[in-house]
């Protein structure tokens, strides 16, 4: 049984009797670079490649994919008839409508992640280079995605779509698990596009305001207070809420008072107007 027949029949007997025929999906990858994307995803899901038809390699941009037999066949032209729905799918249509639901039903989480990574290989490759650069910097290195990308990738701002780069970088950092991108300096502010906002590359579990925390803790101790917890940034200052011993209830109707550490590293209690503004700022964000 030749390769083309293998896409439609499970056995030689079925082929000869022309029964139990199973239709494959027809997929036109369009650009030659997308061929590797589809091939890698199919192989990762356990699909086998059957003998291809004759054709110029540079023109082999179409596939027949049989989900039931887990086989695929390569073609120099899109096939519309004798396929599911007599339809030619683009690569994106096939991945979105057919292959991703198939992997969700019969595959695993890693295969689902591989679909996203393969579809966005360019951005993930860029993100990995940017991540390696971050690892080479001093602790608490501060930058933004667009500046980092232009520096590492040597690209002009207008030549890159920074949204998928930022998304890929955040996923690369999360998957590594040792670090995080801390945007807390922008918490509660409306400043512009996220990929233009500075973040601090910090070890997971570490704080970017360690020095301010020590100053606020010493101030709390000097005033016979139980403790402090970082709350937010306000006017560029670090704001800490005052904590109470476990089991001690605090009257929520009492006007909130915070400890503020300013840009000169001086600690003080917040004034009444500041306390109200800080509380309203955080309430509006949570709402």
XYZ file of N, CA and C in Angstrom, residues 59-218:
480
model
N 8.648 23.730 -2.812
C 7.229 23.951 -3.082
C 6.321 23.078 -2.222
N 6.928 22.232 -1.377
C 6.141 21.295 -0.576
C 5.612 22.000 0.670
N 4.539 22.719 0.498
C 4.011 23.510 1.615
C 2.637 23.056 2.081
N 2.144 21.936 1.560
C 0.822 21.451 1.946
C 0.916 20.062 2.568
N -0.073 19.745 3.401
C -0.067 18.480 4.129
C -1.461 17.859 4.116
N -1.492 16.521 4.192
C -2.692 15.797 4.541
C -2.417 15.175 5.900
N -3.313 15.410 6.860
C -3.092 14.951 8.225
C -4.287 14.117 8.675
N -4.045 12.837 8.970
C -5.100 11.953 9.433
C -4.976 11.770 10.943
N -5.929 12.334 11.684
C -5.868 12.282 13.147
C -6.101 10.875 13.678
N -6.955 10.095 13.007
C -7.258 8.748 13.507
C -6.064 7.810 13.343
N -5.386 7.908 12.206
C -4.237 7.034 11.955
C -2.926 7.629 12.474
N -2.970 8.908 12.872
C -1.773 9.623 13.351
C -0.657 9.572 12.312
N -1.044 9.956 11.084
C -0.086 9.991 9.988
C -0.240 11.299 9.219
N 0.832 11.703 8.558
C 0.752 12.889 7.705
C 1.533 12.657 6.419
N 1.137 13.398 5.389
C 1.625 13.223 4.033
C 1.894 14.596 3.455
N 2.990 14.753 2.780
C 3.422 16.068 2.295
C 3.156 16.225 0.802
N 2.702 17.419 0.424
C 2.305 17.678 -0.963
C 2.842 19.021 -1.458
N 3.011 19.147 -2.788
C 3.428 20.441 -3.334
C 2.240 21.351 -3.640
N 1.025 20.861 -3.380
C -0.166 21.643 -3.708
C -1.264 21.293 -2.701
N -2.166 22.215 -2.414
C -3.258 21.928 -1.479
C -4.309 21.020 -2.107
N -4.800 20.051 -1.350
C -5.834 19.133 -1.807
C -7.153 19.524 -1.155
N -8.161 19.771 -1.966
C -9.435 20.207 -1.426
C -10.420 19.050 -1.300
N -10.462 18.165 -2.262
C -11.455 17.101 -2.262
C -10.904 15.846 -1.598
N -11.812 14.959 -1.174
C -11.454 13.742 -0.438
C -10.725 14.092 0.855
N -11.154 15.210 1.445
C -10.613 15.640 2.735
C -11.789 16.023 3.643
N -11.513 16.184 4.910
C -12.567 16.577 5.842
C -13.191 17.890 5.389
N -14.492 17.882 5.197
C -15.276 19.056 4.782
C -14.872 19.590 3.409
N -14.095 18.813 2.658
C -13.591 19.297 1.355
C -12.982 20.691 1.495
N -12.252 20.871 2.582
C -11.743 22.196 2.933
C -10.220 22.181 3.065
N -9.601 23.275 2.637
C -8.166 23.460 2.851
C -7.994 24.440 4.007
N -7.391 23.974 5.100
C -7.156 24.801 6.281
C -5.825 25.546 6.156
N -5.789 26.769 6.623
C -4.499 27.424 6.813
C -3.864 26.801 8.059
N -2.583 27.066 8.276
C -1.919 26.512 9.456
C -2.604 26.986 10.739
N -2.905 28.286 10.831
C -3.545 28.816 12.034
C -4.930 28.210 12.247
N -5.694 28.064 11.171
C -7.033 27.466 11.279
C -6.937 26.029 11.767
N -5.992 25.286 11.220
C -5.833 23.886 11.608
C -5.431 23.758 13.074
N -4.487 24.600 13.507
C -4.036 24.535 14.893
C -5.138 24.961 15.861
N -5.868 26.027 15.505
C -6.904 26.546 16.399
C -8.142 25.651 16.451
N -8.605 25.236 15.286
C -9.893 24.538 15.198
C -9.783 23.023 15.335
N -8.632 22.460 14.977
C -8.514 21.001 14.904
C -7.456 20.436 15.852
N -6.216 20.879 15.675
C -5.118 20.206 16.360
C -5.076 20.510 17.862
N -5.288 21.772 18.251
C -5.265 22.101 19.675
C -6.369 21.368 20.433
N -7.637 21.343 19.945
C -8.664 20.532 20.628
C -8.291 19.048 20.680
N -7.649 18.549 19.619
C -7.221 17.143 19.595
C -6.194 16.874 20.688
N -5.202 17.764 20.829
C -4.175 17.585 21.851
C -4.764 17.727 23.250
N -5.719 18.637 23.420
C -6.369 18.782 24.726
C -7.075 17.493 25.129
N -7.642 16.792 24.139
C -8.395 15.564 24.411
C -7.488 14.352 24.586
N -6.396 14.289 23.810
C -5.599 13.062 23.789
C -4.123 13.270 24.150
N -3.699 14.526 24.290
C -2.292 14.792 24.560
C -2.044 15.158 26.013
N -1.044 16.007 26.226
C -0.690 16.421 27.581
C -0.351 17.900 27.595
N -0.101 18.420 28.793
C 0.151 19.859 28.954
C 1.390 20.298 28.172
N 2.445 19.477 28.194
C 3.670 19.854 27.498
C 3.439 20.008 26.007
N 2.626 19.127 25.433
C 2.316 19.226 24.007
C 1.528 20.493 23.703
N 0.635 20.875 24.630
C -0.109 22.125 24.442
C 0.842 23.322 24.493
N 1.785 23.304 25.434
C 2.770 24.387 25.514
C 3.614 24.433 24.255
N 3.943 23.266 23.707
C 4.768 23.216 22.501
C 4.055 23.839 21.305
N 2.713 23.737 21.281
C 1.963 24.368 20.189
C 2.174 25.874 20.220
N 2.019 26.463 21.397
C 2.192 27.914 21.519
C 3.629 28.324 21.221
N 4.581 27.566 21.759
C 5.994 27.903 21.542
C 6.356 27.799 20.069
N 5.898 26.754 19.406
C 6.224 26.556 17.991
C 5.605 27.636 17.122
N 4.386 28.052 17.458
C 3.715 29.084 16.664
C 4.382 30.437 16.841
N 5.031 30.608 17.982
C 5.667 31.885 18.274
C 7.173 31.706 18.467
N 7.757 30.812 17.694
C 9.166 30.470 17.855
C 10.058 31.692 17.785
N 9.794 32.605 16.886
C 10.627 33.804 16.737
C 10.645 34.603 18.041
N 9.466 34.779 18.632
C 9.377 35.584 19.854
C 9.984 34.854 21.056
N 9.818 33.540 21.107
C 10.413 32.787 22.208
C 11.937 32.758 22.100
N 12.448 32.659 20.884
C 13.903 32.708 20.706
C 14.442 34.064 21.159
N 13.710 35.129 20.794
C 14.113 36.474 21.222
C 14.050 36.590 22.735
N 12.986 36.046 23.338
C 12.821 36.123 24.788
C 13.929 35.373 25.528
N 14.351 34.247 24.995
C 15.415 33.467 25.639
C 16.738 34.237 25.618
N 17.000 34.944 24.531
C 18.211 35.769 24.463
C 18.144 36.897 25.488
N 16.976 37.500 25.612
C 16.798 38.581 26.578
C 16.927 38.050 28.009
N 16.393 36.869 28.254
C 16.484 36.260 29.581
C 17.942 35.956 29.946
N 18.699 35.433 28.982
C 20.123 35.155 29.225
C 20.875 36.437 29.571
N 20.497 37.529 28.900
C 21.140 38.813 29.195
C 20.797 39.256 30.614
N 19.540 39.097 31.019
C 19.136 39.473 32.373
C 19.919 38.685 33.421
N 20.154 37.412 33.138
C 20.902 36.570 34.075
C 22.343 37.046 34.249
N 22.857 37.729 33.234
C 24.241 38.191 33.296
C 24.393 39.530 34.005
N 23.293 40.180 34.354
C 23.335 41.499 34.984
C 23.469 41.377 36.509
N 23.696 42.514 37.132
C 23.767 42.576 38.595
C 22.380 42.334 39.186
N 22.311 41.911 40.466
C 21.005 41.711 41.111
C 20.151 42.975 41.055
N 18.854 42.795 40.949
C 17.879 43.897 40.892
C 18.118 44.821 39.698
N 18.506 44.227 38.574
C 18.698 44.996 37.341
C 17.348 45.544 36.879
N 17.322 46.815 36.482
C 16.079 47.481 36.111
C 16.110 47.886 34.642
N 15.063 47.552 33.921
C 14.963 47.879 32.497
C 13.499 47.737 32.098
N 13.193 47.884 30.816
C 11.859 47.604 30.308
C 12.000 46.664 29.116
N 10.926 46.021 28.725
C 10.991 45.005 27.681
C 11.494 45.584 26.361
N 10.984 46.742 25.968
C 11.391 47.301 24.675
C 12.862 47.709 24.673
N 13.326 48.367 25.740
C 14.740 48.752 25.811
C 15.641 47.530 25.833
N 15.257 46.536 26.624
C 16.029 45.308 26.706
C 16.093 44.626 25.344
N 14.938 44.559 24.664
C 14.895 43.920 23.356
C 15.744 44.632 22.323
N 15.663 45.963 22.291
C 16.457 46.716 21.319
C 17.950 46.523 21.565
N 18.331 46.432 22.829
C 19.736 46.270 23.181
C 20.241 44.879 22.821
N 19.487 43.855 23.213
C 19.931 42.478 23.024
C 19.758 42.009 21.580
N 18.634 42.360 20.976
C 18.325 41.893 19.623
C 18.859 42.819 18.543
N 19.333 44.014 18.988
C 19.869 45.006 18.054
C 18.825 45.353 16.972
N 17.625 45.689 17.440
C 16.534 46.030 16.535
C 15.993 47.404 16.889
N 15.477 48.099 15.882
C 14.817 49.372 16.123
C 13.439 49.126 16.731
N 12.969 50.094 17.474
C 11.690 49.951 18.167
C 10.561 49.637 17.195
N 10.525 50.323 16.063
C 9.420 50.186 15.123
C 9.449 48.871 14.358
N 10.561 48.149 14.431
C 10.691 46.910 13.671
C 10.218 45.676 14.428
N 9.687 45.845 15.630
C 9.292 44.694 16.436
C 7.905 44.896 17.029
N 7.138 43.823 17.057
C 5.856 43.818 17.768
C 6.169 43.411 19.202
N 6.133 44.363 20.138
C 6.624 44.115 21.486
C 5.647 43.368 22.374
N 4.370 43.325 22.015
C 3.405 42.586 22.831
C 3.760 41.101 22.927
N 3.923 40.389 21.795
C 4.271 38.961 21.907
C 5.648 38.732 22.504
N 6.575 39.701 22.338
C 7.897 39.570 22.961
C 7.752 39.602 24.480
N 6.943 40.552 24.980
C 6.730 40.663 26.425
C 6.053 39.409 26.960
N 5.050 38.932 26.245
C 4.338 37.725 26.671
C 5.287 36.530 26.725
N 6.143 36.397 25.706
C 7.093 35.281 25.664
C 8.119 35.389 26.782
N 8.615 36.608 27.039
C 9.620 36.793 28.097
C 9.031 36.446 29.463
N 7.805 36.875 29.721
C 7.172 36.562 31.002
C 7.001 35.053 31.174
N 6.671 34.362 30.091
C 6.514 32.908 30.164
C 7.861 32.214 30.366
N 8.911 32.724 29.717
C 10.245 32.145 29.885
C 10.717 32.316 31.324
N 10.505 33.507 31.887
C 10.913 33.775 33.271
C 10.126 32.889 34.237
N 8.813 32.776 34.016
C 7.971 31.953 34.881
C 8.374 30.488 34.811
N 8.649 30.001 33.608
C 9.024 28.599 33.444
C 10.349 28.297 34.117
N 11.289 29.237 34.082
C 12.572 29.041 34.767
C 12.360 28.910 36.274
N 11.467 29.749 36.820
C 11.060 29.609 38.210
C 11.940 30.248 39.261
N 13.085 30.801 38.875
C 14.000 31.360 39.878
C 13.838 32.858 40.062
N 13.231 33.540 39.096
C 13.180 34.995 39.103
C 11.767 35.475 38.793
N 11.571 36.766 38.925
C 10.307 37.391 38.539
C 10.576 38.800 38.037
N 9.633 39.318 37.258
C 9.705 40.682 36.741
C 8.795 41.538 37.607
N 9.384 42.370 38.441
C 8.628 43.142 39.425
C 8.254 44.507 38.867
N 6.938 44.714 38.663
C 6.413 45.981 38.147
C 5.760 46.813 39.248
N 6.027 46.497 40.512
C 5.274 47.114 41.602
C 5.455 48.628 41.694
N 6.514 49.173 41.111
C 6.684 50.633 41.138
C 5.594 51.346 40.345
N 4.932 50.615 39.473
C 3.884 51.213 38.645
C 2.497 50.853 39.144
N 2.427 50.181 40.273
C 1.149 49.737 40.822
C 0.227 50.932 41.077
N -0.966 50.861 40.500
C -1.955 51.907 40.728
C -1.806 53.122 39.830
N -0.844 53.084 38.905
C -0.594 54.236 38.035
C -0.996 53.921 36.599
N -1.384 54.946 35.866
C -1.670 54.820 34.446
C -0.574 55.550 33.695
N 0.341 54.784 33.118
C 1.552 55.412 32.583
C 1.830 55.127 31.107
N 1.218 54.126 30.523
C 1.520 53.845 29.132
C 1.555 52.354 28.855
N 2.168 51.982 27.755
C 2.209 50.586 27.331
C 3.118 49.770 28.245
N 2.690 48.600 28.675
C 3.465 47.801 29.637
C 4.897 47.499 29.201
N 5.105 47.278 27.886
C 6.462 46.923 27.458
C 7.417 48.126 27.485
N 6.879 49.304 27.776
C 7.741 50.486 27.939
C 7.938 50.851 29.411
N 7.336 50.088 30.317
C 7.447 50.372 31.747
C 8.590 49.574 32.361
N 9.359 50.225 33.203
C 10.492 49.559 33.842
C 10.017 48.462 34.794
N 10.751 47.359 34.791
C 10.555 46.320 35.791
C 11.907 46.034 36.439
N 11.866 45.426 37.601
C 13.087 45.026 38.290
C 13.188 43.506 38.205
N 14.292 43.033 37.661
C 14.519 41.597 37.556
C 15.092 41.117 38.883
N 14.272 40.380 39.619
C 14.621 40.052 41.001
C 14.410 38.562 41.255
N 15.179 38.016 42.170
C 15.019 36.616 42.531
C 13.651 36.396 43.167
N 13.063 35.266 42.860
C 11.752 34.944 43.398
C 11.832 34.880 44.920
N 10.876 35.499 45.583
C 10.865 35.515 47.037
C 11.601 36.696 47.631
N 12.338 37.433 46.799
C 13.067 38.602 47.273
C 12.251 39.869 47.024
N 12.527 40.896 47.805
C 11.834 42.175 47.667
C 12.742 43.191 46.985
N 12.152 44.088 46.211
C 12.949 45.138 45.572
C 13.057 46.361 46.480
N 12.406 46.314 47.629
C 12.441 47.452 48.557
C 12.964 46.994 49.918
N 14.013 46.170 49.915
C 14.583 45.630 51.155
C 15.082 46.743 52.076
N 15.789 47.719 51.498
C 16.345 48.795 52.304
C 15.224 49.614 52.953
N 14.183 49.922 52.174
C 13.065 50.686 52.711
C 12.336 49.901 53.800
N 12.240 48.583 53.623
C 11.576 47.739 54.617
C 12.312 47.788 55.956
N 13.631 47.757 55.906
C 14.419 47.816 57.135
C 14.217 49.152 57.855
N 14.165 50.230 57.073
C 13.959 51.557 57.660
C 12.575 51.651 58.288
N 11.564 51.140 57.568
C 10.197 51.183 58.090
C 10.060 50.310 59.336
N 10.711 49.143 59.355
C 10.657 48.244 60.513
C 11.302 48.903 61.733
N 12.445 49.553 61.527
C 13.111 50.239 62.639
C 12.239 51.368 63.173
